[in-house]
mmCIF file of C-alpha atoms in Angstrom:
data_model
loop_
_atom_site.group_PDB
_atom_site.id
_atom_site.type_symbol
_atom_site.label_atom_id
_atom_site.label_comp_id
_atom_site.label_asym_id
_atom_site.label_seq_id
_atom_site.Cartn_x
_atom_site.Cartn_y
_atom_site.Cartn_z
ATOM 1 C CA UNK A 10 289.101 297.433 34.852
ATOM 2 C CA UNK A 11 286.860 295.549 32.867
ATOM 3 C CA UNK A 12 289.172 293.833 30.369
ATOM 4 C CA UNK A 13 290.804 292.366 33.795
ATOM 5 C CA UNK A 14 287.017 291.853 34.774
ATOM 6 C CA UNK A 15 285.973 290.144 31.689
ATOM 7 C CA UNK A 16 288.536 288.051 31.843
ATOM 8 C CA UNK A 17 288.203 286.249 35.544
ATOM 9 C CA UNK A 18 284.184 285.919 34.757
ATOM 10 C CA UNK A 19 285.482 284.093 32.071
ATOM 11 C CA UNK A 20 287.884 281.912 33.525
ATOM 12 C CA UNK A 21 285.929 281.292 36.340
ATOM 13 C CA UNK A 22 283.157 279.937 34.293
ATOM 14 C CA UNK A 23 282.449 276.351 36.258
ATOM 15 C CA UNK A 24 283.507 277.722 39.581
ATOM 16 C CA UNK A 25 281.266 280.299 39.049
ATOM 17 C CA UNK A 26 278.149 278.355 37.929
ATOM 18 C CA UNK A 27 278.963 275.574 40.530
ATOM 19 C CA UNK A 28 278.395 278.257 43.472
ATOM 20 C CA UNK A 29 275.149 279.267 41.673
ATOM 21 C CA UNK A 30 276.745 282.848 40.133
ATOM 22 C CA UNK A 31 276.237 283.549 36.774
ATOM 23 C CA UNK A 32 278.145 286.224 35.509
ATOM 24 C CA UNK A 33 278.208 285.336 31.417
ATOM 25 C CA UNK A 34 276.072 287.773 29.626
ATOM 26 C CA UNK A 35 272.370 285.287 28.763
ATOM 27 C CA UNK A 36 272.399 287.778 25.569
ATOM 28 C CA UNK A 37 275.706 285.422 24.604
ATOM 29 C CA UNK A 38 275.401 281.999 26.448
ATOM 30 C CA UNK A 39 271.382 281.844 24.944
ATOM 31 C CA UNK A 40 272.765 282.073 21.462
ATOM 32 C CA UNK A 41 274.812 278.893 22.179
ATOM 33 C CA UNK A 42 272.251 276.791 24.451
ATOM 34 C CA UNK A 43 268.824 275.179 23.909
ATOM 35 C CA UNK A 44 267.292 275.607 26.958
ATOM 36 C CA UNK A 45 267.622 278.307 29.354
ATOM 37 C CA UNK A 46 270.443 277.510 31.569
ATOM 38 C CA UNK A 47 274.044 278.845 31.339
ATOM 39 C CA UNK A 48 275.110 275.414 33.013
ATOM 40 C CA UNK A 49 274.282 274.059 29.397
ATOM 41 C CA UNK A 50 277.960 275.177 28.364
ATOM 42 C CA UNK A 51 279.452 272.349 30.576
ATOM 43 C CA UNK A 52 277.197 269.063 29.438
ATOM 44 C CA UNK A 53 279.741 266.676 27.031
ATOM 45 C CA UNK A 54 276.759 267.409 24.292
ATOM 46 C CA UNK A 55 277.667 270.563 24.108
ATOM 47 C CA UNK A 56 281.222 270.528 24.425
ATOM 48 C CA UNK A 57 281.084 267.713 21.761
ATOM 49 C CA UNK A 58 278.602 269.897 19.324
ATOM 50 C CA UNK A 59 281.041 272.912 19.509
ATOM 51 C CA UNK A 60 278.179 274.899 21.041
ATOM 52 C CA UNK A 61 280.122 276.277 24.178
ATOM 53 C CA UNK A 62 283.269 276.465 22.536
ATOM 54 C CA UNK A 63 281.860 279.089 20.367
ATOM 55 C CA UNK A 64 280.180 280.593 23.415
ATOM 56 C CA UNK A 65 283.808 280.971 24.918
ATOM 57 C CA UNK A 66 285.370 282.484 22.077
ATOM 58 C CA UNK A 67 282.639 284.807 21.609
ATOM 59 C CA UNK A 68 283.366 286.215 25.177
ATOM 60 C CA UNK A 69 286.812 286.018 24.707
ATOM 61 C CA UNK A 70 286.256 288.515 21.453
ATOM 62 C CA UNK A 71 284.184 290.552 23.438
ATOM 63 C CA UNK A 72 286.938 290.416 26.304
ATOM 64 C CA UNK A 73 289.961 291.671 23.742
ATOM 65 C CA UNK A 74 287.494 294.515 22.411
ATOM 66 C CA UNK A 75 289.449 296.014 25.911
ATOM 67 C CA UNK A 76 292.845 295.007 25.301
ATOM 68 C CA UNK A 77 293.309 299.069 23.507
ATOM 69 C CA UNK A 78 290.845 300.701 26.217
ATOM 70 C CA UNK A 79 293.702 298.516 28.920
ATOM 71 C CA UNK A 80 296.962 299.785 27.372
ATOM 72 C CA UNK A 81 295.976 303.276 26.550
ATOM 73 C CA UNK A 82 295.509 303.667 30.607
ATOM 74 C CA UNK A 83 298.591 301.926 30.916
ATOM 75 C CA UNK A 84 300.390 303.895 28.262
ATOM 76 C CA UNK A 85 299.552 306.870 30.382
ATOM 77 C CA UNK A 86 300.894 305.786 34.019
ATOM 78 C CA UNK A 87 304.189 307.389 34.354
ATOM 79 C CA UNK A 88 305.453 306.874 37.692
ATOM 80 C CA UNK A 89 306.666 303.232 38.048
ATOM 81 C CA UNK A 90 305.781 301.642 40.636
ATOM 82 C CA UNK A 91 302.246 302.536 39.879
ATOM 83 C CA UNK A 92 302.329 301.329 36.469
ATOM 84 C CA UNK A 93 303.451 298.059 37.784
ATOM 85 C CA UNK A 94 301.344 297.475 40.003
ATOM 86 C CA UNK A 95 298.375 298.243 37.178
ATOM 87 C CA UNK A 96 300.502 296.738 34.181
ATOM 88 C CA UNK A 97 300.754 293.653 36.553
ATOM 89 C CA UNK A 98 296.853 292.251 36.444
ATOM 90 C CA UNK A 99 296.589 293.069 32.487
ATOM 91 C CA UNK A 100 299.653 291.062 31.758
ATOM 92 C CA UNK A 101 298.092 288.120 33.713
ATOM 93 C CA UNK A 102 294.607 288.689 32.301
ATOM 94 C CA UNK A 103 295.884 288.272 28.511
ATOM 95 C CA UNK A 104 298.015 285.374 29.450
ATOM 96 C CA UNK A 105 294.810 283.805 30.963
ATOM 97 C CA UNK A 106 292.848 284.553 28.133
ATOM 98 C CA UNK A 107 295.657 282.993 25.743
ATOM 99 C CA UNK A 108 295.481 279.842 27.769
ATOM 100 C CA UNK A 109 291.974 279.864 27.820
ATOM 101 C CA UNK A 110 291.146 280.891 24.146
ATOM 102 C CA UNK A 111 289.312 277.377 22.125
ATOM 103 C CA UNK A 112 290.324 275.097 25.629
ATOM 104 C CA UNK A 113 287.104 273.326 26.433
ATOM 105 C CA UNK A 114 288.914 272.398 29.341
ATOM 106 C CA UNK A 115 287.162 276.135 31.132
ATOM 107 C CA UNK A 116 283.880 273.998 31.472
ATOM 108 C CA UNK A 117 285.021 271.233 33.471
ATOM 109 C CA UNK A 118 287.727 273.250 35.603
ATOM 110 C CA UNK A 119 288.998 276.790 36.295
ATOM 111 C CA UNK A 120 291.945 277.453 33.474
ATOM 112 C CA UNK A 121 295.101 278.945 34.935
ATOM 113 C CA UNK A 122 298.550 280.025 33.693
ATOM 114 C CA UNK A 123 301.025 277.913 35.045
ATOM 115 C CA UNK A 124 302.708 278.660 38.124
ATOM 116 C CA UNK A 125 306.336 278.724 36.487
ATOM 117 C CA UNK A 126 304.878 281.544 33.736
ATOM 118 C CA UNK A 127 302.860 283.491 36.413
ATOM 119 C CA UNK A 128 306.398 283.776 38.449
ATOM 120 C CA UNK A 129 308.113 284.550 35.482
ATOM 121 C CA UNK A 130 305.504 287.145 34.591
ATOM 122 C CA UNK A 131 305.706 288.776 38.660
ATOM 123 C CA UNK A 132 309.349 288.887 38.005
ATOM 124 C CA UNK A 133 309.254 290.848 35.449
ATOM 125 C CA UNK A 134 307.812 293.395 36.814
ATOM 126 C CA UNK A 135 309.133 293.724 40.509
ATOM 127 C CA UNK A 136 310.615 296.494 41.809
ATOM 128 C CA UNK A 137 313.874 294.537 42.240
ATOM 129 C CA UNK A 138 314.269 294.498 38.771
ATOM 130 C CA UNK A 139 316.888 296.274 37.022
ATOM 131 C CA UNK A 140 316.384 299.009 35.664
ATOM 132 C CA UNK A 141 313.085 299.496 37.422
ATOM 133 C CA UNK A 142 312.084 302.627 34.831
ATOM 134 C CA UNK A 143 309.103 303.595 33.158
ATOM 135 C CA UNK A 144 310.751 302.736 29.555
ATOM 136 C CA UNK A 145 311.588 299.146 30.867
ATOM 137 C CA UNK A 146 308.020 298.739 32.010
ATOM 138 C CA UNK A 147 306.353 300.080 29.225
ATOM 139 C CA UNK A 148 308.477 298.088 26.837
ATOM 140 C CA UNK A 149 307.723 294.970 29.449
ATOM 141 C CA UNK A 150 304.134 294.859 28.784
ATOM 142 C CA UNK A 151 304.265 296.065 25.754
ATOM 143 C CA UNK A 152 306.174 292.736 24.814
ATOM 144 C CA UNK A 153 303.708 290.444 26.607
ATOM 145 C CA UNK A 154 300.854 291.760 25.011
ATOM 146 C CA UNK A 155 301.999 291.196 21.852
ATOM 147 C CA UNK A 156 303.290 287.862 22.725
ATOM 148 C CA UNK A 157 299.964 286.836 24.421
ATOM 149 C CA UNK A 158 298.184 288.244 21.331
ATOM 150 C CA UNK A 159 300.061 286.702 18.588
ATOM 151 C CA UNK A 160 299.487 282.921 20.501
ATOM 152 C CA UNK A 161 295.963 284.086 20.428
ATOM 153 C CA UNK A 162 295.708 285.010 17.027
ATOM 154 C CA UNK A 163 297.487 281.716 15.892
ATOM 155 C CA UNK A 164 294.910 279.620 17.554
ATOM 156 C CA UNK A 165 292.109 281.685 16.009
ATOM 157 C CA UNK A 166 294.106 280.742 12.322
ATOM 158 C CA UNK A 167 294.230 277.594 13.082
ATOM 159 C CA UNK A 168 290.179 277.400 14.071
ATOM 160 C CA UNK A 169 289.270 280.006 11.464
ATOM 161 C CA UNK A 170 287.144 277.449 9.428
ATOM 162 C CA UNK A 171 285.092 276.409 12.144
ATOM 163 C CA UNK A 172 284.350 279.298 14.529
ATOM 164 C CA UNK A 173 282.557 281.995 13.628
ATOM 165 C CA UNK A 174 284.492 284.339 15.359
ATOM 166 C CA UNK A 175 287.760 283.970 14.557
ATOM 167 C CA UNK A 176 287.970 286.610 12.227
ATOM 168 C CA UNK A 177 286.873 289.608 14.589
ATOM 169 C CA UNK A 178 289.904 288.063 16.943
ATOM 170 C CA UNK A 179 292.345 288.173 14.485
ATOM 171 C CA UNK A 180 291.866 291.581 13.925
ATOM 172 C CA UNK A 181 291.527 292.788 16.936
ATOM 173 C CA UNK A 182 295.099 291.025 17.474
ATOM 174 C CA UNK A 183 296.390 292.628 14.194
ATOM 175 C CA UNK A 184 295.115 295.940 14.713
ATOM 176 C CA UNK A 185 295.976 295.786 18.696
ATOM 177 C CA UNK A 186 299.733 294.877 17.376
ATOM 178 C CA UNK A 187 299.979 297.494 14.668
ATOM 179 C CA UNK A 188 299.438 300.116 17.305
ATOM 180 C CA UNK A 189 301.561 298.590 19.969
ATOM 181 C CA UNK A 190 304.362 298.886 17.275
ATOM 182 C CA UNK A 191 303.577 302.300 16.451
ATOM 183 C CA UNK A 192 304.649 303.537 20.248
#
């Protein structure tokens, strides 16, 4: 619940803020602002200074601290059409953080997946599908984690020199993989 959580307070950042909520923790949006507002995040001088970038990523690190906490409860849904129904949200949630991971474009908009990879994603798992098994399921989001991951972790290897969190990302991507490929 509150990787999925996490994740649409994040996305959901301008929308949010723009109908006066405020869900960002202040103990992480003041570490990145001057004054006292969270709508700081969204002003050009911030964007342009890095400043809410690095407020984004931060939550975005704190988001994937989840990711094992998310598939452990999947990992131990057996009966399929309950596990995707739950598997369903977590697969979009990672995909929305991948898309929103270092994209300034979450202060000035709400971030989505597009349509075409959210119906690709729903596809996957509907009942319709063949075989509709626990194995198939489990090995479905199993494989979208780890492909949501590793885009994640390339963009944090590709930042690495300028955001200070970057590193705790990676590994939580590398150490969220090795154990994804253990099962």
């Amino acid at each position: 619940g509150e990787f999925l959580q996490r994740t649409n307070i994040i996305r959901d950042y301008l929308e949010d803020f723009e109908d006066g909520r405020a869900f960002w923790p202040e103990s992480v949006w003041k570490q990145y602002t001057e004054g006292s507002s969270l709508g700081e995040l969204k002003d050009p001088a911030a964007i342009a200074k890095g400043a809410s970038l690095q407020c984004l990523n931060h939550m975005i690190a704190d988001a994937l601290e989840f990711v094992p906490a998310c598939l452990e409860y999947l990992d131990n849904i057996h009966e399929p059409t309950i596990l995707s129904f739950c598997a369903l949200p977590q697969v979009m949630a990672i995909a929305t953080l991948a898309k929103c991971y270092d994209n300034e474009d979450v202060f000035s908009g709400v971030v989505k997946i597009r349509k075409g990879f959210s119906a690709t994603i729903l596809l996957d798992f509907a009942p319709t599908t063949s075989p509709f098994t626990e194995e198939r399921l489990r090995n479905s989001y199993r494989l979208w984690f780890l492909n949501q991951l590793e885009a994640i972790r390339a963009i944090a290897l590709k930042i690495r020199a300028t955001d200070k969190h970057s590193s705790r990302v990676i590994e939580i991507c590398e150490k969220t993989r090795a154990k994804l490929l253990s099962n």
